[in-house]
Amino acid sequence: MIHPSDDGSYYELTDPVSMPKCSGFLWNEAMVIQANCRGYAVANFMQPEPAKYSYAPTVEAKIFVLPEHSYYLHHPGRFVYVKDEDDGVLFSAPYEPVRRKPERFSFQVWKHKLVWITEYNGIELVMTLGLSRHDPLELWHIKIKNLSNRKRNVSVYPYFTVGFMSWMNQSGDFNKKLNSIICSSVTPYQKAEEYEKIKHFKDKTFLWADIPPLAWETSLERFEGDGGLSSPSAIMQNSLSCEDCQYEKLAAVMQYHVELESKEEQIFHFMFGPVKDNEEIMLLSNRYGQNFKAVEEDYLSYIQEGNGVLQISTPDKGLDNFVNNWLARQVYYHGATNRMCTDPQTRNYLQDAMGMSYIKPKIARNMFLTALCQQNDTGQMPDGILLYAEAELKYINQVPHSDHCVWLPVCLISYLDETGDFDLLEEQIPFAGGGQEASVWQHIDLAMDWLFKDRDERGLNYIRQGDWCDPMNMVGYKGKGVSGWLTMASSYAMHCWVNICNERGRHNAAVIYKEKADELNAAINRLLWDGNWYARGITDNGTLFGVSEDQEGRIYLNAQSWAILCGAADDHKLEKIIKSVEEQLESPYGVEMLAPAYTAMRDDIGRLTQKHPGITENGSVYNHATAFYIFALYAVGKNDDAFRVLRKMLPSENKEDIIRRGQMPVYIPNYYRGAYRQFKKTAGRSSHLFNTGTISWYYRCLIDGLFGLCGTKAGLSIHPCLPLHWDRACVIRYFRGAEINIDIQREDGVKEIVVFFEGKRLEGALLTGILPGKKYNVSVKLPVNNPS
Ligand code: CEZ
């Protein structure tokens, strides 16, 4: 049913029914499109704020891609109807809206294109969607082939949804000279000053074809008639209307008549997307109209620029396929698009920069500097990072969260490990509002000092209206509530800063921040240990929460992971934590972020508790939090536990598990439904939302944890932490321009990890003097049993 292609270049689904939401996504810096196996599509483009060009016949949320996106018959999509003019039989590709069960079906998610193959009644229709490197534009290659042994006489109707563009002004018509259906609108506005902005908007959606259609239709109502989308009345006529459409729901439909001898095929090319005016359509058709193949290769090379630094061969072929083909791609998407928003949340922006350190370090460097230039001279970081001059902080970035400073050293250390670019710390940069400059060293010192100061009389960090957990908005909104997690994260951030300071000889600073971290850990152990796990925090009215006496939200994963990372949890507490997490939070689909999920409002915790039990932060397997736990387990050498949880973040080979999750392992979603012990029926379902901070941490868990191939100033430290059941693993590690082949094997009699280079044992398991362009072969011997 689903399987990767032998060479890993694509993943294929061969039936449109069992996993209806199964989808793939393509992007460039101007647009993102997620399309599912049945032909439905969700697409946004930037101008510079997120905008649409194919709308639902209803008003939609444009602010962020919703988890568990729901589709419906009239949902935006890209479809091709095929009518056999001899027997009148109608089917549509890829599957919607006619939903005839195809004789053969294939939905293939490639790294640079999406392909749907639908075969019905001896006719094969192949739809291929690609993008360009820069423009918000869909490039469609559509092939119809006669597989039968007789001549076929068919009509072909590409139907691209346009929908309800604007309540102010919307219309559609066909432009013969441009061979395009052009739907025009005006983005609604009220304030006069807004006109200056919207007059530059791409308020037209066009469908260009390389072959002039016989007829066309722009009105959705006229197209459907009473037949509805599964049997549109317009298709039952000999010809589409070729009439314009004036302030009605829009559609872009073309009609072709094709006569195919046996085994003969016909190819069509279409471009679909937003433009400001007709000149732009001419420009795009000149730029791309005749070079679809070249554009596909150029876009493939754009995607391949994000291949990352790891190629693996392990006993786990499913993991190999994901890591070698899809992981770096999802990290690259985050760093290249900033999740399609112009004011990314500061913590998201810094964690995406962390991931980009492995993909395009130069972009990561700029992201860190861009964020630091918006730091207040008090040391506090803003809730969001503005990516262009007129950008504004919106929605969640207008709600004060206390954790943003944490992510500076926690994410920067990955960039420094990967690049060795410690000069970044000497950069002199301004604070928000410009004026006096300071070095990055001083900027981050100030951020650590701000975190240390922002505590109550008990020594715990204030939470205001949220920390990493966005919807935890009522724990501290009265100004007293504190976050146990944030106190742990502040301590861990200071530990990371201590390491960076020591690496560069700032030993005095290192001593200061070590003492501060120790003071935080003392407060954590004095106030938050509940006997078997750590509490999540203390509310405005002094109530400990995330503790054994709580009926709901009894244990929070983040408070455990970061207590391990900041060193507050000693070995005794560590065993209790791991046992508690396994017993109360672990499910077949991963580790949930809290349990039991809240089923009623707690107005001393907030919006989190009102979320549906088992989704997003309210007790789902929120993969971002799970990735923190995996990272913590590797940090304390719990390799087998870490690997078990890491592996659950991807569907296993087991069919029931794949169907339950409902997605291909071509990206990691932000969550899988949780509340496994409360609502087993829905547990495991994927959110299908590929925007997630998880992916940068998953990458780091593989590099710093599982394969232990982490950069240092001097070179590459080699300390694999393979799961016990792996006897061997081979890794190609691309590092600072060099290619390092590492062959890791378990061997009898080996007591500790031994690393050999050119036959000689490597002191300290550190490969130094690495030169760009060079190849290195390293072999590693591991004991047959893990120390864990
Ligand atoms: O957004 C994410 C944020 O982008 O939620 C994470 C947070 O750390 C990320 O920075 C955990 O709270 O507002 C909401 O209720 C949403 O649930 C957001 O919190 C959430 C979106 O679901 C995207 O995942």
mmCIF file of N, CA and C and ligand atoms in Angstrom, residues 64-67 339 344-349 351 396-397 401 403-404 407 467-472 485 558 593 607-608 611 615-618 622 624-625 628 670-671 687 689 691-693, ligand 1:
data_model
loop_
_atom_site.group_PDB
_atom_site.id
_atom_site.type_symbol
_atom_site.label_atom_id
_atom_site.label_comp_id
_atom_site.label_asym_id
_atom_site.label_seq_id
_atom_site.Cartn_x
_atom_site.Cartn_y
_atom_site.Cartn_z
ATOM 1 N N PHE A 64 -2.273 30.535 10.231
ATOM 2 C CA PHE A 64 -1.275 29.458 10.204
ATOM 3 C C PHE A 64 -1.937 28.171 9.716
ATOM 4 N N VAL A 65 -1.062 27.284 9.243
ATOM 5 C CA VAL A 65 -1.583 26.022 8.713
ATOM 6 C C VAL A 65 -2.175 25.253 9.897
ATOM 7 N N LEU A 66 -3.463 24.871 9.803
ATOM 8 C CA LEU A 66 -4.132 24.221 10.933
ATOM 9 C C LEU A 66 -3.734 22.747 10.998
ATOM 10 N N PRO A 67 -3.607 22.202 12.260
ATOM 11 C CA PRO A 67 -3.341 20.769 12.370
ATOM 12 C C PRO A 67 -4.586 19.981 11.942
ATOM 13 N N ARG A 339 8.641 29.163 8.190
ATOM 14 C CA ARG A 339 7.283 28.651 8.379
ATOM 15 C C ARG A 339 6.242 29.586 7.763
ATOM 16 N N PRO A 344 8.103 35.346 12.822
ATOM 17 C CA PRO A 344 8.192 34.063 13.514
ATOM 18 C C PRO A 344 8.397 34.231 15.014
ATOM 19 N N GLN A 345 7.780 33.339 15.795
ATOM 20 C CA GLN A 345 8.014 33.378 17.238
ATOM 21 C C GLN A 345 9.507 33.221 17.475
ATOM 22 N N THR A 346 10.060 33.995 18.390
ATOM 23 C CA THR A 346 11.519 34.005 18.594
ATOM 24 C C THR A 346 12.058 32.608 18.860
ATOM 25 N N ARG A 347 11.363 31.829 19.715
ATOM 26 C CA ARG A 347 11.886 30.474 20.010
ATOM 27 C C ARG A 347 11.881 29.621 18.745
ATOM 28 N N ASN A 348 10.839 29.765 17.896
ATOM 29 C CA ASN A 348 10.796 28.986 16.648
ATOM 30 C C ASN A 348 11.925 29.402 15.721
ATOM 31 N N TYR A 349 12.132 30.715 15.620
ATOM 32 C CA TYR A 349 13.151 31.248 14.693
ATOM 33 C C TYR A 349 14.538 30.752 15.094
ATOM 34 N N GLN A 351 15.274 28.073 16.940
ATOM 35 C CA GLN A 351 15.409 26.613 16.804
ATOM 36 C C GLN A 351 15.483 26.216 15.321
ATOM 37 N N ILE A 396 -0.151 35.337 18.512
ATOM 38 C CA ILE A 396 0.497 34.809 19.710
ATOM 39 C C ILE A 396 1.694 35.691 20.116
ATOM 40 N N ASN A 397 2.254 36.459 19.161
ATOM 41 C CA ASN A 397 3.410 37.314 19.490
ATOM 42 C C ASN A 397 2.984 38.581 20.225
ATOM 43 N N HIS A 401 5.480 36.032 26.566
ATOM 44 C CA HIS A 401 6.052 34.738 26.977
ATOM 45 C C HIS A 401 7.452 34.992 27.518
ATOM 46 N N ASP A 403 10.234 32.831 27.839
ATOM 47 C CA ASP A 403 11.323 31.864 27.632
ATOM 48 C C ASP A 403 12.293 32.195 26.524
ATOM 49 N N HIS A 404 12.054 33.263 25.759
ATOM 50 C CA HIS A 404 12.800 33.418 24.493
ATOM 51 C C HIS A 404 14.310 33.524 24.663
ATOM 52 N N TRP A 407 16.748 30.219 24.303
ATOM 53 C CA TRP A 407 17.100 29.531 23.058
ATOM 54 C C TRP A 407 18.376 30.074 22.424
ATOM 55 N N ASP A 467 5.352 30.043 28.507
ATOM 56 C CA ASP A 467 6.769 29.823 28.233
ATOM 57 C C ASP A 467 6.836 29.031 26.930
ATOM 58 N N TRP A 468 7.639 27.961 26.845
ATOM 59 C CA TRP A 468 7.637 27.172 25.598
ATOM 60 C C TRP A 468 6.207 26.748 25.222
ATOM 61 N N CYS A 469 5.415 26.533 26.300
ATOM 62 C CA CYS A 469 4.020 26.088 26.079
ATOM 63 C C CYS A 469 3.130 27.317 25.861
ATOM 64 N N ASP A 470 2.863 27.629 24.599
ATOM 65 C CA ASP A 470 2.141 28.848 24.231
ATOM 66 C C ASP A 470 0.829 29.043 24.978
ATOM 67 N N PRO A 471 -0.038 27.990 25.005
ATOM 68 C CA PRO A 471 -1.383 28.206 25.602
ATOM 69 C C PRO A 471 -1.440 28.082 27.125
ATOM 70 N N MET A 472 -0.239 28.050 27.798
ATOM 71 C CA MET A 472 -0.262 28.007 29.283
ATOM 72 C C MET A 472 -0.335 29.451 29.766
ATOM 73 N N TRP A 485 9.557 24.404 34.340
ATOM 74 C CA TRP A 485 10.302 24.108 33.101
ATOM 75 C C TRP A 485 11.256 25.259 32.748
ATOM 76 N N ASN A 558 8.080 17.894 29.624
ATOM 77 C CA ASN A 558 9.161 18.901 29.547
ATOM 78 C C ASN A 558 9.866 19.110 30.881
ATOM 79 N N MET A 593 3.010 14.656 25.881
ATOM 80 C CA MET A 593 3.648 15.765 26.594
ATOM 81 C C MET A 593 3.060 16.000 27.975
ATOM 82 N N ARG A 607 -5.646 28.265 28.719
ATOM 83 C CA ARG A 607 -6.148 27.806 27.425
ATOM 84 C C ARG A 607 -5.713 26.375 27.107
ATOM 85 N N LEU A 608 -4.550 26.013 27.574
ATOM 86 C CA LEU A 608 -4.029 24.649 27.360
ATOM 87 C C LEU A 608 -5.070 23.626 27.758
ATOM 88 N N LYS A 611 -8.036 22.895 25.373
ATOM 89 C CA LYS A 611 -7.817 22.244 24.082
ATOM 90 C C LYS A 611 -8.394 20.823 24.146
ATOM 91 N N ILE A 615 -5.029 16.503 21.699
ATOM 92 C CA ILE A 615 -4.478 17.230 20.542
ATOM 93 C C ILE A 615 -3.504 18.307 21.011
ATOM 94 N N THR A 616 -2.632 18.705 20.148
ATOM 95 C CA THR A 616 -1.573 19.699 20.401
ATOM 96 C C THR A 616 -1.037 19.595 21.826
ATOM 97 N N GLU A 617 -1.035 20.696 22.574
ATOM 98 C CA GLU A 617 -0.332 20.647 23.855
ATOM 99 C C GLU A 617 -1.093 19.877 24.932
ATOM 100 N N ASN A 618 -2.404 19.653 24.725
ATOM 101 C CA ASN A 618 -3.182 18.986 25.784
ATOM 102 C C ASN A 618 -3.081 17.462 25.658
ATOM 103 N N TYR A 622 3.313 15.339 21.413
ATOM 104 C CA TYR A 622 3.729 16.609 20.811
ATOM 105 C C TYR A 622 5.207 16.463 20.501
ATOM 106 N N HIS A 624 7.721 17.840 19.381
ATOM 107 C CA HIS A 624 8.771 18.785 19.786
ATOM 108 C C HIS A 624 9.200 18.480 21.212
ATOM 109 N N ALA A 625 8.218 18.253 22.077
ATOM 110 C CA ALA A 625 8.531 17.928 23.485
ATOM 111 C C ALA A 625 9.173 16.545 23.560
ATOM 112 N N PHE A 628 12.836 16.759 22.833
ATOM 113 C CA PHE A 628 13.630 17.206 23.984
ATOM 114 C C PHE A 628 13.955 16.003 24.887
ATOM 115 N N ASN A 670 3.752 17.815 13.768
ATOM 116 C CA ASN A 670 3.969 18.433 15.085
ATOM 117 C C ASN A 670 3.361 17.581 16.190
ATOM 118 N N TYR A 671 2.352 16.754 15.867
ATOM 119 C CA TYR A 671 1.870 15.816 16.885
ATOM 120 C C TYR A 671 1.163 14.625 16.268
ATOM 121 N N SER A 687 -1.175 14.869 12.851
ATOM 122 C CA SER A 687 -1.759 16.208 12.641
ATOM 123 C C SER A 687 -1.534 16.636 11.187
ATOM 124 N N LEU A 689 0.694 18.290 10.142
ATOM 125 C CA LEU A 689 1.240 19.652 10.150
ATOM 126 C C LEU A 689 2.758 19.541 10.203
ATOM 127 N N ASN A 691 4.959 21.994 10.021
ATOM 128 C CA ASN A 691 5.634 23.116 10.696
ATOM 129 C C ASN A 691 5.897 22.686 12.130
ATOM 130 N N THR A 692 7.121 22.427 12.501
ATOM 131 C CA THR A 692 7.354 22.000 13.878
ATOM 132 C C THR A 692 8.824 22.125 14.271
ATOM 133 N N GLY A 693 9.037 22.605 15.475
ATOM 134 C CA GLY A 693 10.415 22.731 15.980
ATOM 135 C C GLY A 693 11.047 21.378 16.220
HETATM 136 O O1 CEZ B 1 2.354 26.676 18.196
HETATM 137 C C1 CEZ B 1 3.518 26.120 18.759
HETATM 138 C C2 CEZ B 1 4.537 27.257 18.751
HETATM 139 O O2 CEZ B 1 4.822 27.589 17.418
HETATM 140 O O3 CEZ B 1 3.277 25.670 20.054
HETATM 141 C C3 CEZ B 1 4.455 25.227 20.759
HETATM 142 C C4 CEZ B 1 5.420 26.391 20.871
HETATM 143 O O4 CEZ B 1 6.581 26.043 21.591
HETATM 144 C C5 CEZ B 1 5.802 26.846 19.492
HETATM 145 O O5 CEZ B 1 6.681 27.926 19.553
HETATM 146 C C6 CEZ B 1 4.012 24.689 22.101
HETATM 147 O O6 CEZ B 1 3.068 25.498 22.678
HETATM 148 O O7 CEZ B 1 -1.608 28.707 19.949
HETATM 149 C C7 CEZ B 1 -1.822 27.506 20.069
HETATM 150 O O8 CEZ B 1 -2.613 27.015 20.799
HETATM 151 C C8 CEZ B 1 -1.094 26.572 19.130
HETATM 152 O O9 CEZ B 1 -1.183 25.244 19.611
HETATM 153 C C9 CEZ B 1 0.287 26.908 19.112
HETATM 154 O O10 CEZ B 1 0.683 26.895 20.421
HETATM 155 C C10 CEZ B 1 1.170 25.949 18.359
HETATM 156 C C11 CEZ B 1 0.594 25.603 16.995
HETATM 157 O O11 CEZ B 1 -0.195 24.478 17.162
HETATM 158 C C12 CEZ B 1 1.624 25.180 16.014
HETATM 159 O O12 CEZ B 1 2.111 23.965 16.434
#
